[in-house]
mmCIF file of C-alpha atoms in Angstrom:
data_model
loop_
_atom_site.group_PDB
_atom_site.id
_atom_site.type_symbol
_atom_site.label_atom_id
_atom_site.label_comp_id
_atom_site.label_asym_id
_atom_site.label_seq_id
_atom_site.Cartn_x
_atom_site.Cartn_y
_atom_site.Cartn_z
ATOM 1 C CA UNK A 1 147.581 84.021 147.659
ATOM 2 C CA UNK A 2 147.593 85.419 144.293
ATOM 3 C CA UNK A 3 151.568 85.189 144.010
ATOM 4 C CA UNK A 4 152.085 82.324 145.957
ATOM 5 C CA UNK A 5 149.872 80.313 143.975
ATOM 6 C CA UNK A 6 151.770 81.447 140.700
ATOM 7 C CA UNK A 7 155.418 80.119 142.705
ATOM 8 C CA UNK A 8 153.002 76.725 143.605
ATOM 9 C CA UNK A 9 151.905 75.782 140.194
ATOM 10 C CA UNK A 10 155.613 76.967 138.560
ATOM 11 C CA UNK A 11 156.973 74.508 141.109
ATOM 12 C CA UNK A 12 154.576 71.720 140.548
ATOM 13 C CA UNK A 13 155.225 72.387 136.707
ATOM 14 C CA UNK A 14 158.651 72.065 136.192
ATOM 15 C CA UNK A 15 158.944 67.679 136.364
ATOM 16 C CA UNK A 16 162.118 68.080 138.685
ATOM 17 C CA UNK A 17 160.913 69.712 141.440
ATOM 18 C CA UNK A 18 157.081 68.622 141.222
ATOM 19 C CA UNK A 19 155.719 67.007 143.926
ATOM 20 C CA UNK A 20 158.274 67.555 146.601
ATOM 21 C CA UNK A 21 156.437 69.041 150.088
ATOM 22 C CA UNK A 22 157.265 72.338 149.810
ATOM 23 C CA UNK A 23 154.968 75.273 151.070
ATOM 24 C CA UNK A 24 155.146 78.545 149.591
ATOM 25 C CA UNK A 25 153.875 81.733 151.751
ATOM 26 C CA UNK A 26 153.778 85.122 149.994
ATOM 27 C CA UNK A 27 153.682 88.365 151.531
ATOM 28 C CA UNK A 28 154.334 91.545 149.678
ATOM 29 C CA UNK A 29 156.057 90.218 147.524
ATOM 30 C CA UNK A 30 158.800 88.166 149.530
ATOM 31 C CA UNK A 31 157.992 84.554 148.752
ATOM 32 C CA UNK A 32 159.187 82.204 151.554
ATOM 33 C CA UNK A 33 159.814 78.655 150.752
ATOM 34 C CA UNK A 34 158.873 76.032 153.271
ATOM 35 C CA UNK A 35 159.444 71.962 153.763
ATOM 36 C CA UNK A 36 162.358 68.998 152.480
ATOM 37 C CA UNK A 37 163.637 68.378 148.775
ATOM 38 C CA UNK A 38 166.313 65.317 148.593
ATOM 39 C CA UNK A 39 169.799 67.559 147.002
ATOM 40 C CA UNK A 40 171.016 71.188 146.665
ATOM 41 C CA UNK A 41 170.376 71.400 143.744
ATOM 42 C CA UNK A 42 166.597 71.172 143.983
ATOM 43 C CA UNK A 43 166.919 73.726 146.655
ATOM 44 C CA UNK A 44 168.760 76.239 144.155
ATOM 45 C CA UNK A 45 166.210 74.989 141.471
ATOM 46 C CA UNK A 46 162.971 76.084 143.398
ATOM 47 C CA UNK A 47 164.756 79.113 144.444
ATOM 48 C CA UNK A 48 165.588 80.016 140.936
ATOM 49 C CA UNK A 49 162.098 78.562 139.420
ATOM 50 C CA UNK A 50 160.511 81.286 142.771
ATOM 51 C CA UNK A 51 162.652 84.277 141.582
ATOM 52 C CA UNK A 52 161.542 84.614 138.151
ATOM 53 C CA UNK A 53 157.515 84.999 138.749
ATOM 54 C CA UNK A 54 156.714 88.342 137.983
ATOM 55 C CA UNK A 55 156.065 90.721 141.289
ATOM 56 C CA UNK A 56 158.404 88.564 143.576
ATOM 57 C CA UNK A 57 161.417 90.857 144.503
ATOM 58 C CA UNK A 58 162.817 88.510 147.595
ATOM 59 C CA UNK A 59 162.871 84.365 148.015
ATOM 60 C CA UNK A 60 163.897 82.880 151.763
ATOM 61 C CA UNK A 61 164.469 79.308 151.706
ATOM 62 C CA UNK A 62 165.720 79.343 155.173
ATOM 63 C CA UNK A 63 163.310 76.778 156.221
ATOM 64 C CA UNK A 64 163.775 74.441 153.466
ATOM 65 C CA UNK A 65 165.253 71.475 154.376
ATOM 66 C CA UNK A 66 167.909 69.576 152.444
ATOM 67 C CA UNK A 67 167.691 65.374 153.195
ATOM 68 C CA UNK A 68 171.155 64.123 153.983
ATOM 69 C CA UNK A 69 172.754 62.228 151.682
ATOM 70 C CA UNK A 70 172.947 58.744 152.656
ATOM 71 C CA UNK A 71 177.085 58.015 153.433
ATOM 72 C CA UNK A 72 178.164 54.390 152.751
#
């Protein structure tokens, strides 16, 4: 879908989150993000990027997992 592709391109073009294993799905203006990010900041950033795309009504990140930080 065109909307999912736009979100994927926007994520891929942001150096802070480019290359992360994130799958984008789109349905009726709703974006679902699935995958793994390293930090909560990255999760919030990816959400913000997706939300900023024209035509996106809602972004769901329930399936976007944050890796647990190493606790020494």
